[in-house]
Amino acid sequence: MPLKFKFTQQGERGIIWVIEFLDCVGGIEMKKYNYNEYNITIKEAPPYSFDSTDNKIYDNVIVIEEKDFCKCIEVEIEQYCKIKTVLMVVPYYTPLESFVAPHKDGLFMMLNDVLCVFSPETATVTKQTRIKSLGSMFEVYQLGNDYILYGELEIYRISEDLTVKWTFSGRDIFVRCQGAEPAFSLKQDRICLYDFEDNYYEISFEGKLIT
């Protein structure tokens, strides 16, 4: 299948990241990551029932959120030809197209309003917090050692220890139904936004309104 996106990043402590976004057979999107000696594949998984004996066997099952409507993702970790598989039960509105970014300790994950750090070394979540977002979260972008989160109603800047540095809200939701420019655009020195009423905003990486 065609390669959608690929980049290599030299991180702290000699960590090498190679990230590839692929389409696999059956239309299920997989994301593949190389973190040091670990090859990591992430994809959506079938529903998991805790009372069923028909579940796929995993090395670890991590329940981030257990409600009537949830989503499951499978994390496959390969190291020196040995494979571990982890199932994560996550919030239903987790944006599977854009919810993972590099982190010095593994993977940063934006599971809708739940943020966490996943360690491929231990196959566990090592840090976790919840942000007080009023709407759904759409995309995550890395900015230095921090993260910019694009949400329906808020823009966040998050530090690598999952602390909220700032938030920004507009007059309406950051969704656009008209115009050529997207509702959210991360530029070299600023963030450009349009809301549903077509109001335009430019904010600095410090969360300050420029225009």
PDB file of C-alpha atoms in Angstrom:
ATOM      1  CA  MET A   1       0.000   0.000   0.000  1.00  0.00           C
ATOM      2  CA  PRO A   2       1.254   3.566  -0.602  1.00  0.00           C
ATOM      3  CA  LEU A   3       3.281   5.385   2.017  1.00  0.00           C
ATOM      4  CA  LYS A   4       1.386   8.400   3.291  1.00  0.00           C
ATOM      5  CA  PHE A   5       3.938  10.132   5.474  1.00  0.00           C
ATOM      6  CA  LYS A   6       7.429   9.532   6.816  1.00  0.00           C
ATOM      7  CA  PHE A   7      10.009  11.495   8.760  1.00  0.00           C
ATOM      8  CA  THR A   8      13.096  10.862  10.832  1.00  0.00           C
ATOM      9  CA  GLN A   9      13.799  12.812  14.006  1.00  0.00           C
ATOM     10  CA  GLN A  10      16.886  12.899  16.206  1.00  0.00           C
ATOM     11  CA  GLY A  11      15.678  13.286  19.759  1.00  0.00           C
ATOM     12  CA  GLU A  12      17.245  13.609  23.180  1.00  0.00           C
ATOM     13  CA  ARG A  13      19.540  10.856  24.514  1.00  0.00           C
ATOM     14  CA  GLY A  14      20.272   9.665  20.982  1.00  0.00           C
ATOM     15  CA  ILE A  15      16.695   8.538  20.428  1.00  0.00           C
ATOM     16  CA  ILE A  16      15.904   8.051  16.755  1.00  0.00           C
ATOM     17  CA  TRP A  17      12.317   8.323  15.603  1.00  0.00           C
ATOM     18  CA  VAL A  18      11.132   7.110  12.216  1.00  0.00           C
ATOM     19  CA  ILE A  19       7.399   7.499  11.776  1.00  0.00           C
ATOM     20  CA  GLU A  20       5.396   6.023   8.919  1.00  0.00           C
ATOM     21  CA  PHE A  21       1.672   6.199   8.284  1.00  0.00           C
ATOM     22  CA  LEU A  22       0.409   3.330   6.178  1.00  0.00           C
ATOM     23  CA  ASP A  23      -2.851   1.897   4.897  1.00  0.00           C
ATOM     24  CA  CYS A  24      -3.135  -1.833   5.418  1.00  0.00           C
ATOM     25  CA  VAL A  25      -5.349  -4.462   3.856  1.00  0.00           C
ATOM     26  CA  GLY A  26      -9.012  -3.992   4.663  1.00  0.00           C
ATOM     27  CA  GLY A  27      -8.809  -0.236   4.898  1.00  0.00           C
ATOM     28  CA  ILE A  28      -7.575  -0.218   8.508  1.00  0.00           C
ATOM     29  CA  GLU A  29      -4.989   2.471   9.031  1.00  0.00           C
ATOM     30  CA  MET A  30      -1.820   1.430  10.817  1.00  0.00           C
ATOM     31  CA  LYS A  31       0.833   3.707  12.200  1.00  0.00           C
ATOM     32  CA  LYS A  32       4.373   2.403  12.477  1.00  0.00           C
ATOM     33  CA  TYR A  33       7.064   3.884  14.699  1.00  0.00           C
ATOM     34  CA  ASN A  34      10.706   3.082  15.379  1.00  0.00           C
ATOM     35  CA  TYR A  35      11.835   4.161  18.851  1.00  0.00           C
ATOM     36  CA  ASN A  36      15.428   3.127  19.546  1.00  0.00           C
ATOM     37  CA  GLU A  37      15.429  -0.676  19.155  1.00  0.00           C
ATOM     38  CA  TYR A  38      11.613  -0.915  19.309  1.00  0.00           C
ATOM     39  CA  ASN A  39       9.361  -1.244  16.260  1.00  0.00           C
ATOM     40  CA  ILE A  40       5.861  -0.169  17.216  1.00  0.00           C
ATOM     41  CA  THR A  41       2.664  -0.660  15.211  1.00  0.00           C
ATOM     42  CA  ILE A  42      -0.633   0.900  16.275  1.00  0.00           C
ATOM     43  CA  LYS A  43      -4.036   0.136  14.802  1.00  0.00           C
ATOM     44  CA  GLU A  44      -7.679   0.072  15.810  1.00  0.00           C
ATOM     45  CA  ALA A  45      -8.733  -3.203  17.425  1.00  0.00           C
ATOM     46  CA  PRO A  46     -12.092  -5.004  17.664  1.00  0.00           C
ATOM     47  CA  PRO A  47     -14.240  -4.419  20.760  1.00  0.00           C
ATOM     48  CA  TYR A  48     -12.970  -6.138  23.897  1.00  0.00           C
ATOM     49  CA  SER A  49     -15.305  -7.777  26.388  1.00  0.00           C
ATOM     50  CA  PHE A  50     -13.842  -8.420  29.824  1.00  0.00           C
ATOM     51  CA  ASP A  51     -16.265 -11.286  30.449  1.00  0.00           C
ATOM     52  CA  SER A  52     -15.619 -13.078  27.163  1.00  0.00           C
ATOM     53  CA  THR A  53     -13.335 -16.061  26.569  1.00  0.00           C
ATOM     54  CA  ASP A  54     -13.180 -15.241  22.856  1.00  0.00           C
ATOM     55  CA  ASN A  55     -10.935 -12.201  23.244  1.00  0.00           C
ATOM     56  CA  LYS A  56      -7.558 -12.117  21.588  1.00  0.00           C
ATOM     57  CA  ILE A  57      -4.828 -12.781  24.132  1.00  0.00           C
ATOM     58  CA  TYR A  58      -2.709  -9.708  24.926  1.00  0.00           C
ATOM     59  CA  ASP A  59       0.395  -9.301  27.039  1.00  0.00           C
ATOM     60  CA  ASN A  60      -1.226  -6.339  28.726  1.00  0.00           C
ATOM     61  CA  VAL A  61      -4.652  -4.703  28.719  1.00  0.00           C
ATOM     62  CA  ILE A  62      -4.710  -1.033  29.701  1.00  0.00           C
ATOM     63  CA  VAL A  63      -8.091   0.493  30.487  1.00  0.00           C
ATOM     64  CA  ILE A  64      -7.873   4.242  30.044  1.00  0.00           C
ATOM     65  CA  GLU A  65     -11.633   4.637  30.121  1.00  0.00           C
ATOM     66  CA  GLU A  66     -14.379   2.076  30.693  1.00  0.00           C
ATOM     67  CA  LYS A  67     -17.756   3.321  29.551  1.00  0.00           C
ATOM     68  CA  ASP A  68     -20.576   2.070  27.327  1.00  0.00           C
ATOM     69  CA  PHE A  69     -18.981   3.744  24.310  1.00  0.00           C
ATOM     70  CA  CYS A  70     -15.240   3.198  24.058  1.00  0.00           C
ATOM     71  CA  LYS A  71     -12.713   2.406  21.378  1.00  0.00           C
ATOM     72  CA  CYS A  72      -9.904  -0.152  21.377  1.00  0.00           C
ATOM     73  CA  ILE A  73      -6.430   0.240  19.943  1.00  0.00           C
ATOM     74  CA  GLU A  74      -3.756  -2.407  19.643  1.00  0.00           C
ATOM     75  CA  VAL A  75      -0.098  -1.585  20.207  1.00  0.00           C
ATOM     76  CA  GLU A  76       2.365  -4.147  18.884  1.00  0.00           C
ATOM     77  CA  ILE A  77       5.935  -3.801  20.154  1.00  0.00           C
ATOM     78  CA  GLU A  78       8.735  -5.695  18.437  1.00  0.00           C
ATOM     79  CA  GLN A  79      12.243  -5.854  19.887  1.00  0.00           C
ATOM     80  CA  TYR A  80      14.910  -8.191  18.538  1.00  0.00           C
ATOM     81  CA  CYS A  81      12.238 -10.395  16.888  1.00  0.00           C
ATOM     82  CA  LYS A  82      10.249 -10.708  20.125  1.00  0.00           C
ATOM     83  CA  ILE A  83       6.733  -9.272  20.029  1.00  0.00           C
ATOM     84  CA  LYS A  84       4.447  -7.975  22.763  1.00  0.00           C
ATOM     85  CA  THR A  85       0.889  -6.841  22.103  1.00  0.00           C
ATOM     86  CA  VAL A  86      -0.986  -4.383  24.264  1.00  0.00           C
ATOM     87  CA  LEU A  87      -4.671  -3.514  24.098  1.00  0.00           C
ATOM     88  CA  MET A  88      -5.744  -0.037  25.165  1.00  0.00           C
ATOM     89  CA  VAL A  89      -9.397   0.736  25.897  1.00  0.00           C
ATOM     90  CA  VAL A  90      -9.660   4.448  25.172  1.00  0.00           C
ATOM     91  CA  PRO A  91     -12.314   7.181  24.951  1.00  0.00           C
ATOM     92  CA  TYR A  92     -14.638   6.757  21.978  1.00  0.00           C
ATOM     93  CA  TYR A  93     -13.730  10.122  20.437  1.00  0.00           C
ATOM     94  CA  THR A  94      -9.993   9.412  20.344  1.00  0.00           C
ATOM     95  CA  PRO A  95      -8.862  10.752  16.912  1.00  0.00           C
ATOM     96  CA  LEU A  96      -7.122   7.706  15.457  1.00  0.00           C
ATOM     97  CA  GLU A  97      -5.835   9.717  12.475  1.00  0.00           C
ATOM     98  CA  SER A  98      -3.708  11.972  14.709  1.00  0.00           C
ATOM     99  CA  PHE A  99      -3.272  11.057  18.362  1.00  0.00           C
ATOM    100  CA  VAL A 100       0.373   9.974  18.725  1.00  0.00           C
ATOM    101  CA  ALA A 101       3.605  11.991  18.788  1.00  0.00           C
ATOM    102  CA  PRO A 102       7.211  11.245  19.806  1.00  0.00           C
ATOM    103  CA  HIS A 103       8.153  11.567  23.457  1.00  0.00           C
ATOM    104  CA  LYS A 104      11.570  11.193  25.070  1.00  0.00           C
ATOM    105  CA  ASP A 105      10.213   8.250  27.077  1.00  0.00           C
ATOM    106  CA  GLY A 106       8.197   6.605  24.292  1.00  0.00           C
ATOM    107  CA  LEU A 107       4.885   7.723  22.854  1.00  0.00           C
ATOM    108  CA  PHE A 108       2.810  10.765  23.711  1.00  0.00           C
ATOM    109  CA  MET A 109      -0.872   9.917  23.221  1.00  0.00           C
ATOM    110  CA  MET A 110      -3.848  12.261  23.040  1.00  0.00           C
ATOM    111  CA  LEU A 111      -6.807  10.004  23.792  1.00  0.00           C
ATOM    112  CA  ASN A 112      -9.406  12.723  23.332  1.00  0.00           C
ATOM    113  CA  ASP A 113      -9.294  14.502  26.707  1.00  0.00           C
ATOM    114  CA  VAL A 114      -6.916  11.976  28.302  1.00  0.00           C
ATOM    115  CA  LEU A 115      -3.189  12.540  27.786  1.00  0.00           C
ATOM    116  CA  CYS A 116      -0.635   9.861  28.529  1.00  0.00           C
ATOM    117  CA  VAL A 117       2.910   8.662  27.926  1.00  0.00           C
ATOM    118  CA  PHE A 118       3.269   5.055  26.773  1.00  0.00           C
ATOM    119  CA  SER A 119       6.569   3.284  27.385  1.00  0.00           C
ATOM    120  CA  PRO A 120       7.514   0.583  24.837  1.00  0.00           C
ATOM    121  CA  GLU A 121      10.134  -0.692  27.288  1.00  0.00           C
ATOM    122  CA  THR A 122       7.581  -1.654  29.943  1.00  0.00           C
ATOM    123  CA  ALA A 123       4.483  -1.826  27.676  1.00  0.00           C
ATOM    124  CA  THR A 124       2.664   0.375  30.182  1.00  0.00           C
ATOM    125  CA  VAL A 125       1.371   3.911  30.592  1.00  0.00           C
ATOM    126  CA  THR A 126       3.872   5.778  32.771  1.00  0.00           C
ATOM    127  CA  LYS A 127       2.103   9.166  32.967  1.00  0.00           C
ATOM    128  CA  GLN A 128      -1.543  10.092  32.593  1.00  0.00           C
ATOM    129  CA  THR A 129      -3.718  13.147  33.071  1.00  0.00           C
ATOM    130  CA  ARG A 130      -7.041  14.522  31.880  1.00  0.00           C
ATOM    131  CA  ILE A 131      -7.561  17.975  30.407  1.00  0.00           C
ATOM    132  CA  LYS A 132     -10.795  19.903  30.922  1.00  0.00           C
ATOM    133  CA  SER A 133     -11.724  20.208  27.253  1.00  0.00           C
ATOM    134  CA  LEU A 134     -15.290  21.236  26.461  1.00  0.00           C
ATOM    135  CA  GLY A 135     -15.315  19.656  22.997  1.00  0.00           C
ATOM    136  CA  SER A 136     -13.628  16.850  21.086  1.00  0.00           C
ATOM    137  CA  MET A 137      -9.886  16.869  20.455  1.00  0.00           C
ATOM    138  CA  PHE A 138      -8.787  16.551  16.831  1.00  0.00           C
ATOM    139  CA  GLU A 139      -5.005  16.547  16.314  1.00  0.00           C
ATOM    140  CA  VAL A 140      -1.655  16.634  18.121  1.00  0.00           C
ATOM    141  CA  TYR A 141       1.506  18.370  16.890  1.00  0.00           C
ATOM    142  CA  GLN A 142       4.969  18.360  18.421  1.00  0.00           C
ATOM    143  CA  LEU A 143       6.591  21.742  19.090  1.00  0.00           C
ATOM    144  CA  GLY A 144      10.095  21.298  20.460  1.00  0.00           C
ATOM    145  CA  ASN A 145       9.651  19.268  23.633  1.00  0.00           C
ATOM    146  CA  ASP A 146       6.023  20.410  23.931  1.00  0.00           C
ATOM    147  CA  TYR A 147       2.790  19.553  22.149  1.00  0.00           C
ATOM    148  CA  ILE A 148       0.128  21.665  20.492  1.00  0.00           C
ATOM    149  CA  LEU A 149      -3.338  20.121  20.715  1.00  0.00           C
ATOM    150  CA  TYR A 150      -6.015  21.178  18.250  1.00  0.00           C
ATOM    151  CA  GLY A 151      -9.464  20.796  19.711  1.00  0.00           C
ATOM    152  CA  GLU A 152     -12.990  21.641  18.714  1.00  0.00           C
ATOM    153  CA  LEU A 153     -13.243  24.494  21.225  1.00  0.00           C
ATOM    154  CA  GLU A 154      -9.714  24.923  22.608  1.00  0.00           C
ATOM    155  CA  ILE A 155      -6.089  24.983  21.554  1.00  0.00           C
ATOM    156  CA  TYR A 156      -3.647  23.666  24.162  1.00  0.00           C
ATOM    157  CA  ARG A 157       0.082  23.747  24.661  1.00  0.00           C
ATOM    158  CA  ILE A 158       1.218  20.791  26.768  1.00  0.00           C
ATOM    159  CA  SER A 159       4.681  20.196  28.240  1.00  0.00           C
ATOM    160  CA  GLU A 160       6.409  16.822  28.088  1.00  0.00           C
ATOM    161  CA  ASP A 161       5.407  16.177  31.716  1.00  0.00           C
ATOM    162  CA  LEU A 162       1.750  16.652  30.631  1.00  0.00           C
ATOM    163  CA  THR A 163       1.329  20.038  32.280  1.00  0.00           C
ATOM    164  CA  VAL A 164      -1.015  22.493  30.546  1.00  0.00           C
ATOM    165  CA  LYS A 165       1.017  25.608  29.686  1.00  0.00           C
ATOM    166  CA  TRP A 166      -1.871  27.561  28.169  1.00  0.00           C
ATOM    167  CA  THR A 167      -5.212  27.269  26.419  1.00  0.00           C
ATOM    168  CA  PHE A 168      -6.889  29.449  23.810  1.00  0.00           C
ATOM    169  CA  SER A 169     -10.562  29.643  22.817  1.00  0.00           C
ATOM    170  CA  GLY A 170     -12.367  31.634  20.124  1.00  0.00           C
ATOM    171  CA  ARG A 171     -15.903  32.872  19.608  1.00  0.00           C
ATOM    172  CA  ASP A 172     -17.079  29.579  18.120  1.00  0.00           C
ATOM    173  CA  ILE A 173     -15.813  26.075  17.372  1.00  0.00           C
ATOM    174  CA  PHE A 174     -12.595  25.740  15.361  1.00  0.00           C
ATOM    175  CA  VAL A 175     -14.294  24.032  12.424  1.00  0.00           C
ATOM    176  CA  ARG A 176     -14.621  25.599   9.010  1.00  0.00           C
ATOM    177  CA  CYS A 177     -17.198  24.787   6.329  1.00  0.00           C
ATOM    178  CA  GLN A 178     -16.127  27.373   3.763  1.00  0.00           C
ATOM    179  CA  GLY A 179     -12.938  28.946   2.423  1.00  0.00           C
ATOM    180  CA  ALA A 180      -9.727  27.433   1.116  1.00  0.00           C
ATOM    181  CA  GLU A 181      -7.699  27.723   4.323  1.00  0.00           C
ATOM    182  CA  PRO A 182      -8.084  25.045   7.029  1.00  0.00           C
ATOM    183  CA  ALA A 183      -9.538  25.845  10.434  1.00  0.00           C
ATOM    184  CA  PHE A 184      -6.181  25.053  12.059  1.00  0.00           C
ATOM    185  CA  SER A 185      -2.732  25.653  10.642  1.00  0.00           C
ATOM    186  CA  LEU A 186       0.584  25.413  12.506  1.00  0.00           C
ATOM    187  CA  LYS A 187       3.026  27.860  10.933  1.00  0.00           C
ATOM    188  CA  GLN A 188       6.725  28.384  11.584  1.00  0.00           C
ATOM    189  CA  ASP A 189       6.158  31.065  14.210  1.00  0.00           C
ATOM    190  CA  ARG A 190       2.426  31.076  14.960  1.00  0.00           C
ATOM    191  CA  ILE A 191      -0.879  29.225  14.867  1.00  0.00           C
ATOM    192  CA  CYS A 192      -3.572  30.349  12.425  1.00  0.00           C
ATOM    193  CA  LEU A 193      -7.220  29.607  13.197  1.00  0.00           C
ATOM    194  CA  TYR A 194     -10.678  30.064  11.736  1.00  0.00           C
ATOM    195  CA  ASP A 195     -13.850  29.398  13.672  1.00  0.00           C
ATOM    196  CA  PHE A 196     -17.260  28.307  12.415  1.00  0.00           C
ATOM    197  CA  GLU A 197     -18.367  31.934  11.967  1.00  0.00           C
ATOM    198  CA  ASP A 198     -15.210  32.517   9.859  1.00  0.00           C
ATOM    199  CA  ASN A 199     -13.549  34.711  12.462  1.00  0.00           C
ATOM    200  CA  TYR A 200      -9.774  34.633  11.979  1.00  0.00           C
ATOM    201  CA  TYR A 201      -7.158  34.387  14.745  1.00  0.00           C
ATOM    202  CA  GLU A 202      -3.385  34.275  14.870  1.00  0.00           C
ATOM    203  CA  ILE A 203      -1.815  33.262  18.161  1.00  0.00           C
ATOM    204  CA  SER A 204       1.817  32.986  19.199  1.00  0.00           C
ATOM    205  CA  PHE A 205       3.375  29.834  20.578  1.00  0.00           C
ATOM    206  CA  GLU A 206       2.956  31.466  23.982  1.00  0.00           C
ATOM    207  CA  GLY A 207      -0.817  31.484  23.522  1.00  0.00           C
ATOM    208  CA  LYS A 208      -1.072  35.251  22.970  1.00  0.00           C
ATOM    209  CA  LEU A 209      -3.408  36.725  20.358  1.00  0.00           C
ATOM    210  CA  ILE A 210      -1.429  38.367  17.532  1.00  0.00           C
ATOM    211  CA  THR A 211      -4.342  39.363  15.321  1.00  0.00           C
TER     212      THR A 211
END
